[in-house]
Coordinates of C-alpha atoms and ligand atoms in Angstrom, one line a residue:
M1 CA 24.2 -76.7 31.5
E2 CA 22.2 -79.8 31.0
T3 CA 18.5 -79.5 31.8
R4 CA 16.9 -82.7 33.2
V5 CA 13.1 -83.3 33.0
S6 CA 11.9 -85.8 35.6
S7 CA 8.6 -86.9 36.9
A8 CA 8.1 -86.2 40.6
D9 CA 9.2 -89.1 42.8
E10 CA 10.9 -89.1 46.2
A11 CA 14.4 -89.0 44.7
V12 CA 13.6 -86.1 42.4
L13 CA 11.9 -84.1 45.1
A14 CA 15.0 -84.6 47.4
E15 CA 17.3 -83.5 44.5
A16 CA 15.1 -80.5 43.8
S17 CA 15.1 -79.5 47.4
R18 CA 18.9 -79.8 47.6
L19 CA 19.2 -77.6 44.5
L20 CA 16.9 -75.0 46.0
A21 CA 18.8 -74.9 49.3
E22 CA 22.1 -74.4 47.3
G23 CA 20.6 -71.4 45.6
Q24 CA 19.8 -73.0 42.2
L25 CA 16.7 -72.8 40.1
V26 CA 14.1 -75.5 39.8
A27 CA 10.9 -75.5 37.6
F28 CA 7.9 -77.2 39.1
P29 CA 4.2 -77.7 38.3
T30 CA 1.5 -75.8 40.1
E31 CA -2.3 -76.0 39.6
T32 CA -2.1 -72.7 37.6
V33 CA 1.1 -72.8 35.5
Y34 CA 4.7 -74.0 35.9
G35 CA 6.8 -71.9 38.3
L36 CA 10.5 -71.2 38.2
G37 CA 11.5 -71.4 41.8
A38 CA 14.4 -70.2 43.9
N39 CA 15.0 -69.7 47.7
A40 CA 13.2 -66.4 48.4
L41 CA 15.6 -65.7 51.3
N42 CA 18.6 -65.9 49.0
A43 CA 19.0 -62.6 47.1
Q44 CA 21.5 -64.0 44.6
A45 CA 19.3 -67.0 43.8
V46 CA 16.4 -64.6 43.2
L47 CA 18.5 -62.5 40.9
N48 CA 19.2 -65.7 38.9
I49 CA 15.5 -66.0 38.2
F50 CA 15.4 -62.6 36.6
A51 CA 18.5 -63.5 34.5
A52 CA 17.0 -66.9 33.4
K53 CA 13.7 -65.3 32.3
G54 CA 15.1 -62.1 30.9
R55 CA 12.7 -60.4 33.3
P56 CA 12.8 -56.6 34.1
A57 CA 14.1 -56.2 37.7
D58 CA 11.2 -53.9 38.6
N59 CA 8.6 -56.7 38.3
P60 CA 8.2 -58.4 41.7
L61 CA 7.9 -62.2 42.3
I62 CA 5.3 -64.3 44.2
V63 CA 6.5 -66.2 47.3
H64 CA 5.2 -69.7 47.6
I65 CA 4.6 -71.5 50.9
W66 CA 3.0 -74.8 52.1
N67 CA 2.3 -73.8 55.7
R68 CA 0.8 -70.7 57.2
E69 CA 3.4 -70.7 59.9
Q70 CA 5.9 -69.6 57.3
L71 CA 4.1 -66.3 57.0
A72 CA 5.7 -65.0 60.2
G73 CA 9.0 -64.8 58.5
I74 CA 7.6 -63.1 55.3
C75 CA 4.9 -60.5 56.0
E76 CA 2.4 -58.9 58.3
V77 CA -1.0 -60.7 58.0
P78 CA -4.0 -58.3 57.8
E79 CA -7.2 -59.6 59.4
I80 CA -9.0 -59.9 56.1
A81 CA -6.3 -62.3 54.9
E82 CA -7.3 -64.9 57.4
K83 CA -10.8 -65.3 55.9
L84 CA -9.4 -65.5 52.4
M85 CA -6.8 -68.1 53.4
D86 CA -9.5 -70.2 55.1
A87 CA -11.6 -70.0 51.9
F88 CA -9.0 -70.3 49.1
W89 CA -5.7 -71.7 50.3
P90 CA -4.2 -73.9 49.1
G91 CA -5.2 -72.7 45.7
P92 CA -4.8 -70.1 42.9
L93 CA -5.1 -66.9 45.1
T94 CA -2.1 -64.6 45.6
M95 CA -2.4 -61.9 48.2
L96 CA -0.2 -58.7 48.6
M97 CA 0.7 -58.2 52.3
P98 CA 3.0 -55.8 54.1
R99 CA 6.5 -57.3 53.7
K100 CA 9.0 -58.0 56.5
S101 CA 12.7 -57.1 56.0
T102 CA 13.7 -60.7 55.9
I103 CA 12.5 -60.8 52.3
P104 CA 15.2 -59.4 49.9
D105 CA 14.4 -56.3 47.8
A106 CA 15.0 -58.4 44.7
V107 CA 11.8 -60.4 45.4
T108 CA 9.5 -57.4 45.9
A109 CA 11.3 -55.0 43.5
G110 CA 11.7 -52.7 46.5
L111 CA 7.9 -52.4 47.1
S112 CA 6.5 -52.4 50.6
T113 CA 4.3 -55.4 49.9
V114 CA 5.1 -59.0 49.1
A115 CA 2.9 -61.3 47.1
V116 CA 2.3 -64.7 48.7
R117 CA 0.4 -67.8 47.7
M118 CA 0.0 -71.4 48.8
P119 CA -0.4 -73.7 45.8
S120 CA -2.6 -76.7 45.9
H121 CA -0.8 -78.9 43.3
P122 CA 0.4 -82.0 45.1
V123 CA 3.9 -81.8 43.6
A124 CA 4.3 -78.1 44.5
A125 CA 3.1 -78.8 48.0
A126 CA 5.4 -81.8 48.5
L127 CA 8.4 -79.8 47.2
L128 CA 7.6 -76.8 49.4
K129 CA 7.2 -79.0 52.4
Q130 CA 10.4 -81.0 51.7
C131 CA 12.7 -77.9 51.3
N132 CA 10.7 -75.9 53.9
L133 CA 11.8 -72.6 52.4
P134 CA 9.7 -69.8 51.1
I135 CA 10.1 -70.2 47.3
A136 CA 10.0 -67.2 45.0
A137 CA 8.6 -68.3 41.7
P138 CA 7.3 -66.5 38.6
S139 CA 5.9 -68.4 35.7
A140 CA 8.7 -70.5 34.1
N141 CA 8.6 -68.8 30.7
R142 CA 11.0 -66.4 29.0
S143 CA 9.7 -62.9 29.8
G144 CA 6.9 -61.9 27.3
K145 CA 6.1 -65.5 26.2
P146 CA 2.9 -67.3 27.1
S147 CA 3.2 -69.0 30.6
P148 CA 4.1 -72.7 30.5
T149 CA 1.4 -75.2 31.3
T150 CA 3.4 -78.4 30.6
A151 CA 7.0 -79.5 31.3
A152 CA 7.6 -79.4 27.5
H153 CA 6.7 -75.7 27.4
V154 CA 9.2 -75.0 30.2
L155 CA 11.9 -76.9 28.3
E156 CA 11.3 -74.8 25.2
D157 CA 12.2 -71.7 27.1
M158 CA 14.6 -72.9 29.7
Q159 CA 16.7 -75.6 28.1
G160 CA 20.4 -75.2 29.0
I161 CA 19.5 -72.5 31.5
I162 CA 18.3 -74.4 34.6
P163 CA 19.3 -77.8 36.0
L164 CA 15.9 -79.4 36.7
I165 CA 12.3 -79.4 35.5
I166 CA 9.9 -81.5 37.6
D167 CA 7.2 -82.9 35.2
G168 CA 3.8 -83.0 36.8
G169 CA 1.7 -83.2 33.6
S170 CA -0.5 -80.4 32.3
C171 CA -1.7 -77.7 34.7
D172 CA -5.3 -77.8 35.6
V173 CA -6.3 -74.1 35.7
G174 CA -4.0 -73.0 32.8
V175 CA -3.8 -69.3 33.7
E176 CA -1.9 -67.8 36.6
S177 CA -3.3 -67.1 40.1
T178 CA -5.6 -64.2 41.0
V179 CA -3.4 -61.4 42.4
L180 CA -5.4 -59.5 45.1
D181 CA -4.3 -56.3 46.9
I182 CA -5.7 -56.4 50.4
C183 CA -3.6 -53.5 51.8
N184 CA -5.5 -50.5 50.5
G185 CA -9.2 -50.6 51.7
T186 CA -11.6 -52.5 49.4
P187 CA -9.7 -55.6 48.1
C188 CA -8.7 -55.1 44.5
I189 CA -7.9 -57.7 41.8
L190 CA -4.8 -56.6 40.0
R191 CA -4.7 -59.8 37.9
P192 CA -7.7 -62.0 37.5
G193 CA -7.1 -65.8 37.7
G194 CA -8.4 -69.1 39.1
V195 CA -10.3 -67.5 42.0
T196 CA -13.0 -65.3 40.5
K197 CA -14.4 -61.9 41.7
N198 CA -17.6 -63.6 42.5
M199 CA -15.9 -66.2 44.6
L200 CA -14.0 -63.6 46.5
E201 CA -17.1 -61.4 47.1
K202 CA -18.9 -64.3 48.7
V203 CA -16.2 -64.3 51.4
V204 CA -15.2 -60.6 51.9
G205 CA -18.0 -58.5 50.3
E206 CA -17.2 -55.9 47.7
V207 CA -14.1 -56.5 45.6
K208 CA -12.8 -54.1 42.9
V209 CA -11.1 -54.9 39.6
A210 CA -8.1 -52.7 38.6
G211 CA -8.9 -50.7 35.4
S212 CA -5.9 -52.0 33.5
V213 CA -7.1 -55.6 33.6
L214 CA -8.9 -55.3 30.3
R215 CA -7.1 -52.4 28.7
P216 CA -3.6 -51.1 28.2
L217 CA -2.1 -48.7 30.8
Q218 CA -2.9 -45.1 29.9
A219 CA -0.2 -42.5 29.5
G220 CA 1.0 -41.5 33.0
E221 CA -1.1 -44.2 34.7
K222 CA 0.8 -46.0 37.5
A223 CA 0.8 -49.8 37.3
L224 CA -0.6 -51.2 40.5
S225 CA 0.9 -54.5 39.5
P226 CA 4.2 -53.9 37.6
G227 CA 3.6 -57.0 35.5
M228 CA 0.7 -55.3 33.7
R229 CA 3.2 -52.8 32.2
Y230 CA 4.9 -55.3 29.9
K231 CA 4.1 -56.9 26.6
H232 CA 2.9 -60.3 27.7
Y233 CA 1.7 -63.7 26.5
S234 CA 2.4 -62.8 22.9
P235 CA 3.1 -65.2 20.1
D236 CA 5.4 -64.0 17.3
G237 CA 2.4 -63.6 14.9
Q238 CA -0.2 -60.8 15.1
V239 CA -3.3 -61.8 17.0
T240 CA -6.6 -60.1 16.3
L241 CA -9.7 -60.6 18.4
V242 CA -13.0 -60.9 16.6
E243 CA -16.1 -59.7 18.6
G244 CA -19.8 -59.8 17.9
E245 CA -22.8 -62.0 17.5
E246 CA -22.0 -65.7 17.2
Q247 CA -22.8 -66.5 13.6
Q248 CA -21.4 -63.2 12.4
V249 CA -18.1 -64.0 14.2
V250 CA -17.9 -67.3 12.4
A251 CA -18.5 -65.7 9.0
A252 CA -16.0 -62.9 9.8
L253 CA -13.4 -65.5 10.8
V254 CA -13.8 -67.2 7.4
K255 CA -13.5 -63.8 5.6
L256 CA -10.4 -62.7 7.6
Y257 CA -8.7 -66.1 7.1
Q258 CA -9.2 -66.0 3.4
H259 CA -8.1 -62.4 3.1
A260 CA -4.9 -62.9 5.1
S261 CA -4.1 -66.3 3.4
A262 CA -4.6 -64.7 0.0
A263 CA -2.1 -62.0 1.0
G264 CA 0.5 -64.7 1.6
H265 CA 0.4 -64.9 5.4
R266 CA 0.5 -68.1 7.3
T267 CA -2.9 -67.8 9.0
S268 CA -4.8 -69.6 11.7
V269 CA -8.0 -69.1 13.7
M270 CA -8.6 -69.9 17.4
C271 CA -12.2 -70.9 17.8
F272 CA -14.7 -72.7 20.1
T273 CA -15.2 -76.4 19.8
E274 CA -18.7 -75.7 18.5
H275 CA -17.3 -73.9 15.5
M276 CA -14.5 -76.3 14.5
E277 CA -16.6 -77.8 11.7
A278 CA -17.7 -74.5 10.2
L279 CA -14.1 -73.3 10.2
K280 CA -12.5 -76.5 9.1
D281 CA -10.9 -74.9 6.1
C282 CA -9.4 -72.0 8.2
H283 CA -6.6 -73.9 9.9
P284 CA -8.6 -73.9 13.2
H285 CA -7.3 -74.5 16.7
D286 CA -9.9 -75.6 19.3
I287 CA -9.9 -73.4 22.4
G288 CA -12.6 -75.3 24.2
S289 CA -16.4 -74.9 24.5
R290 CA -18.1 -71.6 24.1
D291 CA -20.0 -72.1 27.4
K292 CA -16.9 -73.2 29.4
P293 CA -14.4 -70.4 30.0
E294 CA -12.5 -72.9 32.3
E295 CA -11.7 -75.0 29.2
V296 CA -10.5 -71.9 27.3
A297 CA -8.3 -71.0 30.3
H298 CA -6.9 -74.5 30.4
C299 CA -5.7 -74.6 26.8
L300 CA -5.1 -70.9 26.0
F301 CA -1.3 -70.7 26.6
D302 CA -0.7 -74.1 24.8
T303 CA -2.6 -72.8 21.8
L304 CA -0.6 -69.5 21.7
R305 CA 2.6 -71.5 21.9
R306 CA 1.6 -73.8 19.0
M307 CA 1.1 -70.7 16.9
D308 CA 4.8 -70.0 17.2
E309 CA 5.7 -73.6 16.6
E310 CA 3.7 -73.5 13.4
K311 CA 5.2 -70.1 12.6
M312 CA 1.8 -68.4 12.2
E313 CA 1.9 -64.8 11.1
A314 CA -1.8 -63.9 11.3
I315 CA -4.0 -65.3 14.0
F316 CA -7.7 -64.5 14.5
S317 CA -9.4 -65.5 17.7
E318 CA -12.9 -65.7 19.2
V319 CA -13.5 -64.0 22.6
V320 CA -15.4 -65.0 25.7
P321 CA -17.5 -62.7 27.9
P322 CA -15.2 -61.1 30.5
E323 CA -17.1 -62.7 33.5
G324 CA -16.1 -65.4 35.9
M325 CA -13.0 -67.2 34.5
G326 CA -13.7 -65.3 31.3
L327 CA -12.2 -62.2 32.9
A328 CA -8.9 -64.1 33.4
V329 CA -9.1 -65.4 29.8
M330 CA -9.7 -61.9 28.3
N331 CA -7.0 -60.3 30.4
R332 CA -4.5 -62.7 28.8
L333 CA -6.0 -62.8 25.3
G334 CA -6.3 -59.0 25.2
R335 CA -2.5 -58.7 25.9
A336 CA -1.6 -61.5 23.5
A337 CA -3.4 -59.4 20.9
A338 CA -1.9 -56.1 22.1
F339 CA -5.6 -55.1 22.4
R340 CA -6.2 -55.3 18.7
S341 CA -9.8 -56.2 17.9
V342 CA -12.4 -56.0 15.2
Q343 CA -16.2 -56.1 15.1
A344 CA -17.6 -59.0 13.1
D345 CA -20.4 -57.0 11.5
Q346 CA -17.9 -54.4 10.3
V347 CA -15.7 -57.0 8.8
L348 CA -18.7 -58.5 6.9
T349 CA -19.7 -55.1 5.4
E350 CA -16.2 -54.1 4.3
Ligands
TXA401 O1 -0.1 -68.7 39.3 C1 0.8 -68.0 39.5 O2 0.7 -66.9 40.1 C2 2.2 -68.4 39.0 C3 2.6 -69.7 39.7 C4 4.0 -70.2 39.3 O3 2.4 -69.6 41.1 N1 3.2 -67.4 39.2 C5 3.1 -66.2 38.4 O4 4.2 -65.3 38.7 O5 2.3 -66.0 37.6 P1 4.5 -64.1 37.8 O6 5.8 -63.6 38.3 O7 4.6 -64.6 36.4 O8 3.4 -63.1 38.0 C6 3.4 -62.4 39.3 C7 2.5 -61.1 39.1 C8 3.2 -60.1 38.3 O9 2.2 -59.4 37.5 C9 3.7 -59.1 39.3 O10 3.9 -57.8 38.9 C10 2.7 -59.2 40.4 O11 2.3 -60.6 40.4 N2 3.2 -58.9 41.8 C11 4.1 -59.6 42.5 N3 4.4 -59.0 43.6 C12 3.7 -57.8 43.6 C13 3.6 -56.7 44.5 N4 4.2 -56.7 45.7 N5 2.7 -55.7 44.2 C14 2.0 -55.7 43.0 N6 2.1 -56.7 42.1 C15 2.9 -57.8 42.4
MG402 MG1 4.5 -64.5 34.4

């Protein structure tokens, strides 16, 4: 199959809409990451998403809508959802709501809830409006790889597999939406994203964060969000997070880089803009400013993909405090590193 990459104009949106109505797959930009869409009411089309991504069948999908009236055909709407929709839709908030039987099992992996979100990206909104179907869309990467934040990333993973990628430039937020469970008492963040805990709490009071957000699932622990079970966001090389006081981290990165390079590994560091100069001999990649986790979120997945392009084998990365958007960043970075981390002061005394 030939895969076409086209900027969004009227003709392309009409074509995409026709493909979706026929049960085919279309990749499209959202404000978070690119999605791989199919008609959520067509079970076969939804199964094609799992095949294209190589995604385990027990990992449910998010349904995308452009208009709240569509909810009636998808789910029950708990009272608390109204407030959250008023505050955060359209935008990077996904809510789990009790599903209706119109939604095929393939979408929800047989769960009793369905994840729904209304994206704010103008291209996503225009496409959803034009086809007027609920669209199931996971991130448009091969399962396990970093999510795509440009059309070129989608092409890397989906060339020859899907007919159309709509190019809407680079995604603003850069990490996926916040997944919030509102069906079990106190709302609980299963996956942190563009809408932060603090933002949610201003609207609905107390919000919990699932324990597995910043650590691996423990033996016997049930995944609240099946996606958390899988290896995720990983480049082919081994990522190690370096924690500690700022100047010690910089010194430790130099030492770790020199050590790994001397051992013959293709090595790189992921560091803040402020440390690029100090680390200029360590094949540095800029992940944004130290004080702006939004910048780190925006370029994180692109940086991880470039590590594969450059065939890096050993990657050492700085970390951000797990607060605000930093929580979403550390949730992804932790998984990219398979939770492997070292303390800078220990590295320096070894
Ligand atoms: O920003 C985003 O959310 C992007 C764009 C394309 O909208 N989509 C996205 O989809 O990230 P995906 O499939 O890569 O991630 C969906 C996450 C998975 O971790 C999945 O397990 C969880 O949401 N999820 C979906 N339905 C669920 C449900 N009913 N219960 C618990 N977790 C659910
Ligand atoms: Mg994904």
